[in-house]
Coordinates of N, CA, C and O in Angstrom, one line a residue:
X1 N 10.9 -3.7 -17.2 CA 11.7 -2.7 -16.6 C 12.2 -3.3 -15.3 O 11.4 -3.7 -14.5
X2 N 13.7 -3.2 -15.0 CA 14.1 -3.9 -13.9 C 14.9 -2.9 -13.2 O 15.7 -2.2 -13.8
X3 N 14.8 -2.9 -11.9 CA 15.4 -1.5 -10.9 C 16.3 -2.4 -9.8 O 16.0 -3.4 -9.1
X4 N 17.2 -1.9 -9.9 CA 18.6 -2.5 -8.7 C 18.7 -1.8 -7.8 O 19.1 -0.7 -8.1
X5 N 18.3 -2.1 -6.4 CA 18.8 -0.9 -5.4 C 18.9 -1.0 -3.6 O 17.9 -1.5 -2.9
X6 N 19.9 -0.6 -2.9 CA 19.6 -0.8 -1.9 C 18.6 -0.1 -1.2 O 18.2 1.0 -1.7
X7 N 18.3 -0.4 -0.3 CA 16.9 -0.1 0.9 C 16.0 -1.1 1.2 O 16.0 -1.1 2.4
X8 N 15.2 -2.0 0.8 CA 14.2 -3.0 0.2 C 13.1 -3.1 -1.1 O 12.4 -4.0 -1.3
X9 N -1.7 -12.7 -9.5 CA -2.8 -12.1 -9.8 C -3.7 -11.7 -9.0 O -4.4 -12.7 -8.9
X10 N -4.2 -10.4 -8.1 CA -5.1 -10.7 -7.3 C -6.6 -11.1 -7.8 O -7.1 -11.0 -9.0
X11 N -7.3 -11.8 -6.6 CA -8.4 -12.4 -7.0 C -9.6 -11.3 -7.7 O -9.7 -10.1 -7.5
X12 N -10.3 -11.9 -8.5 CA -11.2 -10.7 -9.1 C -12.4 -10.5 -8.1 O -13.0 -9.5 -8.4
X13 N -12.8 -10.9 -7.4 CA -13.7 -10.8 -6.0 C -13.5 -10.7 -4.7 O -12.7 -11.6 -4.3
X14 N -14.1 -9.8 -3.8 CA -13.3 -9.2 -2.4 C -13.4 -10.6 -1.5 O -14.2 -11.3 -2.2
X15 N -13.1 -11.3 -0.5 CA -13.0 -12.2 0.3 C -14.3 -12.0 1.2 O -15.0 -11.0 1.3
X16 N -14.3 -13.7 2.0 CA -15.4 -13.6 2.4 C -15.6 -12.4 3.9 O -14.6 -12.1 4.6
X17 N -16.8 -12.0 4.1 CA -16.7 -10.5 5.4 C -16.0 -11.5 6.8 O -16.7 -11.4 7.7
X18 N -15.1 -12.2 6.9 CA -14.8 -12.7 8.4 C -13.8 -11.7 8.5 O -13.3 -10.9 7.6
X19 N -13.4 -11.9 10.0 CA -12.5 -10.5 10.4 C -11.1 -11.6 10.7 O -11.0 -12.8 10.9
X20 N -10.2 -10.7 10.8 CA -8.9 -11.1 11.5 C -8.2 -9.9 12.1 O -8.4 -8.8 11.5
X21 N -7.5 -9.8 13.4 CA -7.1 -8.8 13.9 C -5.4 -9.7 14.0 O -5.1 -10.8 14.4
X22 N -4.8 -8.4 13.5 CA -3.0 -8.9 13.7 C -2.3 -7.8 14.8 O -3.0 -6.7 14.7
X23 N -1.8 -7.7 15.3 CA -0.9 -6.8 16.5 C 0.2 -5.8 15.8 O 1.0 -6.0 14.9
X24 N -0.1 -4.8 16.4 CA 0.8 -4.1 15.6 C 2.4 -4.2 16.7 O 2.4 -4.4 17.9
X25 N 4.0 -3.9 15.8 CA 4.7 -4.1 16.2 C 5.4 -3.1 17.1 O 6.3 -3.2 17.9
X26 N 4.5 -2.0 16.4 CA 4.4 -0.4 17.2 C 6.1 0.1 17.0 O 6.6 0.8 17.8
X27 N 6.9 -0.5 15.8 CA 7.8 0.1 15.0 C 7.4 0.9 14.0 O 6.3 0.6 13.4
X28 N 8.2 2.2 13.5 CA 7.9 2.3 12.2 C 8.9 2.0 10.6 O 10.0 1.6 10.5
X29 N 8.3 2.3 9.8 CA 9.2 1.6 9.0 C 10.8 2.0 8.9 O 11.8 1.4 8.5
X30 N 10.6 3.4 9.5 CA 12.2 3.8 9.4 C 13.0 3.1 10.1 O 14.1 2.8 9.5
X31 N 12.8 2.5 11.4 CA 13.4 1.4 11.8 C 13.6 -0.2 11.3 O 14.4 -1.1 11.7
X32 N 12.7 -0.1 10.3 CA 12.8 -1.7 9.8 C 14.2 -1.8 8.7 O 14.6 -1.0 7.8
X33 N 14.9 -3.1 9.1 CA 16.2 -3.2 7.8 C 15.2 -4.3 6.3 O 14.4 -5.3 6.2
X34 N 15.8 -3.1 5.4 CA 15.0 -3.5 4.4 C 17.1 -3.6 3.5 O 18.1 -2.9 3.4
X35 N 16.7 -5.2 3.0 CA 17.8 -5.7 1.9 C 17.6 -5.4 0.3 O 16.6 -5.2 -0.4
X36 N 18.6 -5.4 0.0 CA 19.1 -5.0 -1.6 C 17.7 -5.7 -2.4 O 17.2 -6.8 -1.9
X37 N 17.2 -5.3 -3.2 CA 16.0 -6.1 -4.0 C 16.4 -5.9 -5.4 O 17.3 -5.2 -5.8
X38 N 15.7 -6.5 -6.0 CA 15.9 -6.7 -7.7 C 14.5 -6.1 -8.1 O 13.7 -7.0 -8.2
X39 N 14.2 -5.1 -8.3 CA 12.7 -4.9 -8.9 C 12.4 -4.8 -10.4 O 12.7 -3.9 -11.2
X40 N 11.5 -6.0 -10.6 CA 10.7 -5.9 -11.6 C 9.3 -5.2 -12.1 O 8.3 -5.9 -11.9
X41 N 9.1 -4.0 -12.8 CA 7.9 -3.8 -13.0 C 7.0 -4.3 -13.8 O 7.3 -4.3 -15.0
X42 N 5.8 -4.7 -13.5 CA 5.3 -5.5 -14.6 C 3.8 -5.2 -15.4 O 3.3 -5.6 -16.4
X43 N 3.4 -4.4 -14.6 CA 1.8 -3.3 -15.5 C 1.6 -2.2 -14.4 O 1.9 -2.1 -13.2
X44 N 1.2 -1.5 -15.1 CA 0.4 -0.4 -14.3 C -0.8 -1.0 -13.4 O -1.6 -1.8 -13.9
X45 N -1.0 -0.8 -12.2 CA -2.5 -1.1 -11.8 C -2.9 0.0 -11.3 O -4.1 -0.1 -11.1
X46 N -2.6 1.1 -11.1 CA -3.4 2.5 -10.8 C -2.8 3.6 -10.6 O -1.7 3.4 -10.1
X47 N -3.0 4.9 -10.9 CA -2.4 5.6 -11.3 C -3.3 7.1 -10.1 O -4.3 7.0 -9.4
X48 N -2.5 8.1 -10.2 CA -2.8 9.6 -9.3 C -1.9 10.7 -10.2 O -1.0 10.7 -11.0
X49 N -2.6 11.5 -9.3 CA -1.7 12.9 -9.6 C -0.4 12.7 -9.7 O 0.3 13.2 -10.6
X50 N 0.3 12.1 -8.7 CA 2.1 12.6 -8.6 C 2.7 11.0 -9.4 O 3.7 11.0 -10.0
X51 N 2.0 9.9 -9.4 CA 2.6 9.3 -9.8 C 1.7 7.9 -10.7 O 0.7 8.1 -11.3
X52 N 2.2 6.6 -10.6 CA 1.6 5.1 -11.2 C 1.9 4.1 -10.2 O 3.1 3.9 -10.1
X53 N 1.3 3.5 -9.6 CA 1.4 2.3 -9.6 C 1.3 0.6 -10.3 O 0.3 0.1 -10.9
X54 N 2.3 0.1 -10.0 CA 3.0 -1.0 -11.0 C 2.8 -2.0 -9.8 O 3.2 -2.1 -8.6
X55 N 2.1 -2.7 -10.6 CA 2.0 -4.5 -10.1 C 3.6 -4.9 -10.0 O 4.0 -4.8 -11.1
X56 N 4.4 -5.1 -9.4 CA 6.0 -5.3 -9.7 C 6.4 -7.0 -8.8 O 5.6 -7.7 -8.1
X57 N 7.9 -7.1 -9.2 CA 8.0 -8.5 -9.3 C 9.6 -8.5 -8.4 O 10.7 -8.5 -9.0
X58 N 9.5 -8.6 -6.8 CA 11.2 -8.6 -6.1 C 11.5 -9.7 -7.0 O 11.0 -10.8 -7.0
X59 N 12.5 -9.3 -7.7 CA 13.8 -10.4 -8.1 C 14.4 -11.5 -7.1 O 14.7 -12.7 -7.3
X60 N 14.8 -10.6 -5.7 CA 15.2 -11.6 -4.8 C 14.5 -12.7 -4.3 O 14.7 -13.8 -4.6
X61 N 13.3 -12.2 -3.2 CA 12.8 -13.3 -3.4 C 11.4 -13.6 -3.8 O 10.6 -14.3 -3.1
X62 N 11.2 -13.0 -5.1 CA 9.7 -13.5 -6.0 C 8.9 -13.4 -5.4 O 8.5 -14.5 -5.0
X63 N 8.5 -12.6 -5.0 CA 7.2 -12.0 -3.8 C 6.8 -10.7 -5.3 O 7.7 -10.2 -6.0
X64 N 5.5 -10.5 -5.3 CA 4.8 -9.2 -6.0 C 4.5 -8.5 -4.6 O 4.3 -8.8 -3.4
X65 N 4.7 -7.0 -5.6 CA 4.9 -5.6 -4.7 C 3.7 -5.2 -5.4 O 2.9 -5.7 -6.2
X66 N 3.8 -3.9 -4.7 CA 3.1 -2.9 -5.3 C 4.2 -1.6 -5.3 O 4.8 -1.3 -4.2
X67 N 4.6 -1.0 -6.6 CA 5.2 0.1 -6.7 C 4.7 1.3 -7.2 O 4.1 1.5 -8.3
X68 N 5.1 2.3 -6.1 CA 4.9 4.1 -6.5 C 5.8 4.6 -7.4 O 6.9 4.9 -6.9
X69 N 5.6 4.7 -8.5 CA 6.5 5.8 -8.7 C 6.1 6.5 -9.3 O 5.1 6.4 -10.1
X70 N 7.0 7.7 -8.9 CA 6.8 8.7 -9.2 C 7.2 9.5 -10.1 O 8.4 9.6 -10.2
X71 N 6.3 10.4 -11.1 CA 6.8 11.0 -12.0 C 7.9 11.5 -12.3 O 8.4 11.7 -11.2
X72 N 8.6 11.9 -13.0 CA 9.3 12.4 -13.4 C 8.7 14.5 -13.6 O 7.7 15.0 -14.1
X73 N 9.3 14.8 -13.2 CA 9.0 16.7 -13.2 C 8.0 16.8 -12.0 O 8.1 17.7 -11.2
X74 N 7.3 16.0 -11.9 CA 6.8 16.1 -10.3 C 7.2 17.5 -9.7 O 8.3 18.0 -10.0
X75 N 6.2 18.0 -8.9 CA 6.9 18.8 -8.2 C 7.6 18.7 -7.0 O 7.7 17.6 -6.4
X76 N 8.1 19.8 -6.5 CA 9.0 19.4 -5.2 C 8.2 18.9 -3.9 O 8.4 18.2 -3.0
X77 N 7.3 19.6 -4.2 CA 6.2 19.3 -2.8 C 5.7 18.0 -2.5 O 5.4 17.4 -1.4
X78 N 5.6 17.4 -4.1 CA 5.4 15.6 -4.2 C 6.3 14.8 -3.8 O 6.4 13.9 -2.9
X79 N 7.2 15.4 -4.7 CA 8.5 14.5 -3.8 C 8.8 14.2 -2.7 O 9.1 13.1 -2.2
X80 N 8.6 15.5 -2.0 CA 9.0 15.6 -0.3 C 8.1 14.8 0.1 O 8.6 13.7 0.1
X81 N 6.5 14.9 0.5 CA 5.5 14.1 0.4 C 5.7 12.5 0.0 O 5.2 11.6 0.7
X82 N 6.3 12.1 -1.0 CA 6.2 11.1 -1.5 C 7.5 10.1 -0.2 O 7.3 9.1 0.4
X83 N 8.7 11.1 -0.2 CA 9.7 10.9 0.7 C 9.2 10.5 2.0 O 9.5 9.4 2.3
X84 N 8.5 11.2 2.8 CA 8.2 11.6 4.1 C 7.0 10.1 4.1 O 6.5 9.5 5.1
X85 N 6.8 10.1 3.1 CA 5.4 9.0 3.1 C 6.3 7.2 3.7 O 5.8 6.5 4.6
X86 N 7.4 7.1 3.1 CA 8.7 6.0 3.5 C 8.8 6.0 4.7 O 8.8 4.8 5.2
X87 N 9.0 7.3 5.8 CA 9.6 7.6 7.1 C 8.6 7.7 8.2 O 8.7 7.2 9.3
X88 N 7.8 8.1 7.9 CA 7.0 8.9 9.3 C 5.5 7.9 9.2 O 4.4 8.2 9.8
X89 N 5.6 6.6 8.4 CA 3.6 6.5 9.0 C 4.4 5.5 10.3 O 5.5 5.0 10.4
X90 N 3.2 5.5 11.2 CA 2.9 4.8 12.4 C 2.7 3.2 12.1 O 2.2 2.7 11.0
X91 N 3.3 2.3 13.0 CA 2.8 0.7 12.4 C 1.9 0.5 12.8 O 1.8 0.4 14.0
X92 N 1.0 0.2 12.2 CA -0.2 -0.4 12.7 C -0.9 -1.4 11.7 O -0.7 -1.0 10.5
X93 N -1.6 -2.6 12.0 CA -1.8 -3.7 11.0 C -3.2 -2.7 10.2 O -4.2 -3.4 10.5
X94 N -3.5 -1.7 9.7 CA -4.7 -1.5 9.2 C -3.9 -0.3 8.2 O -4.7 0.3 7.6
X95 N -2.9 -0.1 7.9 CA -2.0 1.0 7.2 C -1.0 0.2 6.8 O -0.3 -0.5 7.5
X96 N -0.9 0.6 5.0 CA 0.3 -0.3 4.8 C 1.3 0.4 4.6 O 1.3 1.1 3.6
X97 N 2.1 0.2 5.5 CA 3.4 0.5 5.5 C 4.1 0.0 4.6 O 4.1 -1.1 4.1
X98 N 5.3 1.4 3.9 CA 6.2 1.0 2.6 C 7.1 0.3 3.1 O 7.1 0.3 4.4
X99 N 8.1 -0.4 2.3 CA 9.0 -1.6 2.9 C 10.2 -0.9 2.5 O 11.2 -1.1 3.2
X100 N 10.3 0.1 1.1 CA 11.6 0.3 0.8 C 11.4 1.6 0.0 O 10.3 2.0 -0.3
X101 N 12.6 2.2 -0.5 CA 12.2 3.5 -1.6 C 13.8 3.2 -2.7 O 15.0 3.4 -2.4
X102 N 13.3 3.0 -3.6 CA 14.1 3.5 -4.7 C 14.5 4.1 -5.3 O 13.6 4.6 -6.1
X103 N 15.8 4.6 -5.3 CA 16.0 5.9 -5.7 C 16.8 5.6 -7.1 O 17.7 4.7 -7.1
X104 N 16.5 6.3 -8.3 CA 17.3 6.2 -9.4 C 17.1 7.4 -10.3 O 16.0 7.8 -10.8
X105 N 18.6 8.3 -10.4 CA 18.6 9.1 -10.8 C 17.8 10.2 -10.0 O 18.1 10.6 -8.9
X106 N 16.6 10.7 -10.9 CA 15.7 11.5 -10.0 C 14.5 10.8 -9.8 O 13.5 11.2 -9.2
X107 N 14.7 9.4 -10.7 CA 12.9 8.7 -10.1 C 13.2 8.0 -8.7 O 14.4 7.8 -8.2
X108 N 12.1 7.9 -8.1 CA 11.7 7.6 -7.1 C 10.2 6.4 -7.2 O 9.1 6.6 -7.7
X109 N 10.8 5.3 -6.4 CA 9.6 4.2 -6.0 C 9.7 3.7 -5.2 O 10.8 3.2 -5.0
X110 N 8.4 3.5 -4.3 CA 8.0 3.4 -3.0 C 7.4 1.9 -3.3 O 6.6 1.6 -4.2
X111 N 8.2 0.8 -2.2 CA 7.4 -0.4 -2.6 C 7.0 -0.6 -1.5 O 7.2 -0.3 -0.3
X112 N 6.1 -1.2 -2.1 CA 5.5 -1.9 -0.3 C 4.3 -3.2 -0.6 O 3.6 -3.2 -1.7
X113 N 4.2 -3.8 0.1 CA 3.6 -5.2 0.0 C 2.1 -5.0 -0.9 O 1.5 -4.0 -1.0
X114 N 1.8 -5.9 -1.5 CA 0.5 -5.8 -2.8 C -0.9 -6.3 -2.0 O -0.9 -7.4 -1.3
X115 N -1.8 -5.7 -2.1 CA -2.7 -6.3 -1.8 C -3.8 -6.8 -2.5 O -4.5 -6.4 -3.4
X116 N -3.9 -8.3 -1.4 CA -4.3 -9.1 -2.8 C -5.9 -8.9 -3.6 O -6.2 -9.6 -4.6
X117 N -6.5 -8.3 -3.1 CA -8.0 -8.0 -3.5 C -7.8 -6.5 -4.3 O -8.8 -6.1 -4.9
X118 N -6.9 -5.7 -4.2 CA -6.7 -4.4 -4.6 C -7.2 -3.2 -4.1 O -7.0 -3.1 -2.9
X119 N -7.9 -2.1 -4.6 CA -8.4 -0.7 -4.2 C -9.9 -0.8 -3.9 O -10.6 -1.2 -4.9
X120 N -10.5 -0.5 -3.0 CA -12.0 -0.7 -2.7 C -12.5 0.2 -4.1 O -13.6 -0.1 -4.6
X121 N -12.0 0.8 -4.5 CA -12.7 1.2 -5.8 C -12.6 0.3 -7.4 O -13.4 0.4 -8.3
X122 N -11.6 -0.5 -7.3 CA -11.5 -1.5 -8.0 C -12.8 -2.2 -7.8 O -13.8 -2.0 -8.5
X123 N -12.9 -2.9 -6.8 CA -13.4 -3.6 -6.0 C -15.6 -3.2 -6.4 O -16.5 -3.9 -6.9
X124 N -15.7 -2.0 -6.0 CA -16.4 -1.3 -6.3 C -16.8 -1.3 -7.8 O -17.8 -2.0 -7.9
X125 N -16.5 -1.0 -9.0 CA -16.2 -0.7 -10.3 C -16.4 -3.0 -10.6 O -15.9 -3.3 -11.7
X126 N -16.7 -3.7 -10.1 CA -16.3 -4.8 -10.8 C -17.7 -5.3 -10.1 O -18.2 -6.2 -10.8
X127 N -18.5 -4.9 -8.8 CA -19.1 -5.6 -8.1 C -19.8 -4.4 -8.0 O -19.5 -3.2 -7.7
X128 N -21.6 -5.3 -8.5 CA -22.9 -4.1 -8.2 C -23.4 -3.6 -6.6 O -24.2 -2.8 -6.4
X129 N -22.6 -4.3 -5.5 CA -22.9 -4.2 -4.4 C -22.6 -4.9 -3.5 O -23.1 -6.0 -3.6
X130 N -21.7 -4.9 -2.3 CA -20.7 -5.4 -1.6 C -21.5 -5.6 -0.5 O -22.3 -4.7 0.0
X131 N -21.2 -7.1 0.2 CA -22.0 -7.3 1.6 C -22.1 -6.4 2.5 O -21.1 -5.7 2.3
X132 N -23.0 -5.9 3.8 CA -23.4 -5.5 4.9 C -22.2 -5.8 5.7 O -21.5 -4.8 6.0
X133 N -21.9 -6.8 6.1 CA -20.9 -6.9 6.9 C -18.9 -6.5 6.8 O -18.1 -6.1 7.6
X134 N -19.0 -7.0 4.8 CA -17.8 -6.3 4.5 C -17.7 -4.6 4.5 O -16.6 -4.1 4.9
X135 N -18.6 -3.9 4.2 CA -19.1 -2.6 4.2 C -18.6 -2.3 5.7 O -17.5 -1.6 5.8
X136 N -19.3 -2.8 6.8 CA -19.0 -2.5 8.1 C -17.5 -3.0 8.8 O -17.1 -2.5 9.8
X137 N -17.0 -4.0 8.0 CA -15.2 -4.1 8.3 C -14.4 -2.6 8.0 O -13.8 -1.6 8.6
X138 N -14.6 -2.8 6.7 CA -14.3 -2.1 6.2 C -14.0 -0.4 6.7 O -13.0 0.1 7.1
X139 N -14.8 0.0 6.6 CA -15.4 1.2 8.0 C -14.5 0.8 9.1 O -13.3 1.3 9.1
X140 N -14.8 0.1 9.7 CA -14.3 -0.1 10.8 C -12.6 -0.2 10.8 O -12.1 0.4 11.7
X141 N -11.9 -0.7 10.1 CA -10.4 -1.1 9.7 C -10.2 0.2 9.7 O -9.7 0.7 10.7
X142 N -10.5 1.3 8.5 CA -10.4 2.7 8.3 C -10.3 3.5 9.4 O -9.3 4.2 9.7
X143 N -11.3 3.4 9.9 CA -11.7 4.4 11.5 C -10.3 4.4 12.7 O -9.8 5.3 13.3
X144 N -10.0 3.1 12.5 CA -8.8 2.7 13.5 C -7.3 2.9 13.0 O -6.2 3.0 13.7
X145 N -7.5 2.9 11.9 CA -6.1 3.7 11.2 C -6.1 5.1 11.5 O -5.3 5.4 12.3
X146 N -6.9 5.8 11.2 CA -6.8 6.7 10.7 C -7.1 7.4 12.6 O -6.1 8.1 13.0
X147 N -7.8 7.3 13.1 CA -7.4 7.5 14.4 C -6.0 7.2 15.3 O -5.8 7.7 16.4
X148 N -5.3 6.3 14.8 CA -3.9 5.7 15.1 C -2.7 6.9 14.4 O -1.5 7.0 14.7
X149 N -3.2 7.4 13.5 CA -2.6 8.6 12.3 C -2.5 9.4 13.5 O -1.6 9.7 14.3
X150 N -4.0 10.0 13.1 CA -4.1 11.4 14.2 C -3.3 10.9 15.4 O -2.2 11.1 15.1
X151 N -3.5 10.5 16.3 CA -2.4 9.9 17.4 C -1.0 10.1 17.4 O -0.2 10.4 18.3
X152 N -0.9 10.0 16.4 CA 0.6 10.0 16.3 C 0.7 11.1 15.3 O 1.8 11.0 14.9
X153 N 0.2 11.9 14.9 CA 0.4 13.5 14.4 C 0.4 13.5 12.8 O 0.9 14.5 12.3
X154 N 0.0 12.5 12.2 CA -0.3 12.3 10.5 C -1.4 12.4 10.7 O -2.2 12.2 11.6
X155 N -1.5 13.0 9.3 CA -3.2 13.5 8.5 C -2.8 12.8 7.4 O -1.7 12.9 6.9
X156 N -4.2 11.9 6.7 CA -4.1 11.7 5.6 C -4.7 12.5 4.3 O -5.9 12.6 4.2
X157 N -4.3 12.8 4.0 CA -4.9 14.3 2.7 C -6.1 14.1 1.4 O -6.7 14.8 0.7
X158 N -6.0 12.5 1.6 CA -7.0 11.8 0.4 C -7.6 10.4 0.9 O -7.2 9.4 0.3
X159 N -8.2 10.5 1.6 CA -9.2 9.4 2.4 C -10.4 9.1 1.4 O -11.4 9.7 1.3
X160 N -9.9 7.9 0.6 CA -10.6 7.5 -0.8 C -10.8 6.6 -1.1 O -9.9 5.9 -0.9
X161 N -12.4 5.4 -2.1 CA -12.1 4.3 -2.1 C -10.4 3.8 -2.9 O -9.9 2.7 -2.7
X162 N -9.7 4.8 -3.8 CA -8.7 4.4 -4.4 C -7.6 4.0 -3.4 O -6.6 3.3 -3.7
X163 N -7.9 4.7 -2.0 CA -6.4 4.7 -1.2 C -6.9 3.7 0.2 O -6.4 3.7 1.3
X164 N -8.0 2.9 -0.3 CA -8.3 1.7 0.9 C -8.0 0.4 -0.2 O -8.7 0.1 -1.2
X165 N -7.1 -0.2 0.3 CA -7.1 -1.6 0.0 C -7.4 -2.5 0.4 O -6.8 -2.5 1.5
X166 N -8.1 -4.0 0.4 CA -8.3 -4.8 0.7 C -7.4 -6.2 0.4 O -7.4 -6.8 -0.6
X167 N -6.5 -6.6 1.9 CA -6.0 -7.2 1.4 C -6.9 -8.5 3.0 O -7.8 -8.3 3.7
X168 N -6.1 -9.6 2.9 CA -6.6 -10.9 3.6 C -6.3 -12.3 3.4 O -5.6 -12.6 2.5
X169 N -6.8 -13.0 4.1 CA -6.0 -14.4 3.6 C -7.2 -15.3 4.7 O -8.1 -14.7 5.4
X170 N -7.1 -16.7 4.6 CA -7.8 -17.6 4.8 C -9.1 -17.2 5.8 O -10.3 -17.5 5.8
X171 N -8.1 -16.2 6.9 CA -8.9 -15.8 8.2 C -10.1 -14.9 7.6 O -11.2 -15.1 8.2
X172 N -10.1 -13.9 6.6 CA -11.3 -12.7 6.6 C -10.3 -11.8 5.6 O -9.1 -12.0 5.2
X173 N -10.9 -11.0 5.5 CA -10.3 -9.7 4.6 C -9.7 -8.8 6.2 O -9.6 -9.0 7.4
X174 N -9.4 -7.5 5.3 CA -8.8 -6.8 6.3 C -8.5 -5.3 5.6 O -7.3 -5.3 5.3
X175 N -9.2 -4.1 5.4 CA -9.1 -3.1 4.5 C -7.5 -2.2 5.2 O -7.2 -2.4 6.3
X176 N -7.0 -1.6 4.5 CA -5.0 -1.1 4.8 C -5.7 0.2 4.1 O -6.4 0.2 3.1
X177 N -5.3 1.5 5.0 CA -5.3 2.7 4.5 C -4.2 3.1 3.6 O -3.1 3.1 4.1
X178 N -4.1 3.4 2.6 CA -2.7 3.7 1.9 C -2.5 4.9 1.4 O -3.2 5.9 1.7
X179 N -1.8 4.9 0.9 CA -1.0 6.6 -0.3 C -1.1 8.1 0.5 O -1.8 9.1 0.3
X180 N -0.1 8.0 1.5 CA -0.2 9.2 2.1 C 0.3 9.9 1.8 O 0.3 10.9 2.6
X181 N 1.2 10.1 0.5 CA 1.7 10.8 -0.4 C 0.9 12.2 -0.9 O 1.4 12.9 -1.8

């Protein structure tokens, strides 16, 4: 399935517990210019109440997403929700910010960067027991989002291992609050 529109494998084991701390740009995404993309959907990787998420594939420049979309009959309250989820979070490197929303017809998908270790519940479900110290990143990444939320006048509605992702790279892992939908 391929989506035209303007606006804009992970590893099977969590990374090692080192930390990295990145700066936030203290923009939010409604300010960011997001370019025409080509989206490719390519599996399901998890799914909720209002909608699915899809492992997905920018056509422009071959980067994997992660895409929301959203059901079809959905109700209105989701939608709006789902909408407002695009505009209003806070930037901060511990919450992943959506990059773009696709609008087609009446579906609707929310893309925004994939992370490469996936859902701490993934994560959880694959692994009998996760280090001491990733446990306490982890926690910690959370705590600082989610206090940066309230700050700035967002509540998250579902604070879950499904809606913490772990994403990271050479430096340490780094847990991203997500789906404020």
């Amino acid at each position: 399935m391929t989506w035209t529109s303007k606006p804009s494998a992970p590893p099977s084991s969590p990374p090692s517990p080192r930390r990295s701390r990145r700066s936030s740009t203290g923009r939010s995404v409604a300010s960011r210019k997001v370019s025409t993309l080509r989206l490719r959907l390519i599996r399901v990787i998890g799914e909720g109440a209002s909608g699915q998420v899809w492992l997905a594939r920018d056509g422009r420049f071959g980067r994997l997403r992660a895409a929301k979309v959203l059901l079809i009959g959905s109700p209105a309250e989701s939608q709006l929700r789902f909408t407002r989820e695009f505009g209003l979070l806070p930037s901060h490197p511990n919450i992943v910010l959506p990059e773009a929303i696709v609008t087609r017809g009446e579906e609707r998908i929310l893309v925004a960067p994939l992370a490469r270790w996936g859902s701490l519940a993934g994560i959880l479900e694959r692994r009998e027991e996760l280090p001491l110290e990733l446990c306490r990143d982890v926690v910690h990444d959370v705590a600082e989002a989610l206090a940066h939320c309230h700050d700035h006048g967002v509540i998250h509605r579902d604070v879950s291992p499904s809606n913490i992702l772990i994403d990271g790279d050479d430096s340490g892992p780094r847990a991203l609050l997500g789906d404020f939908g």
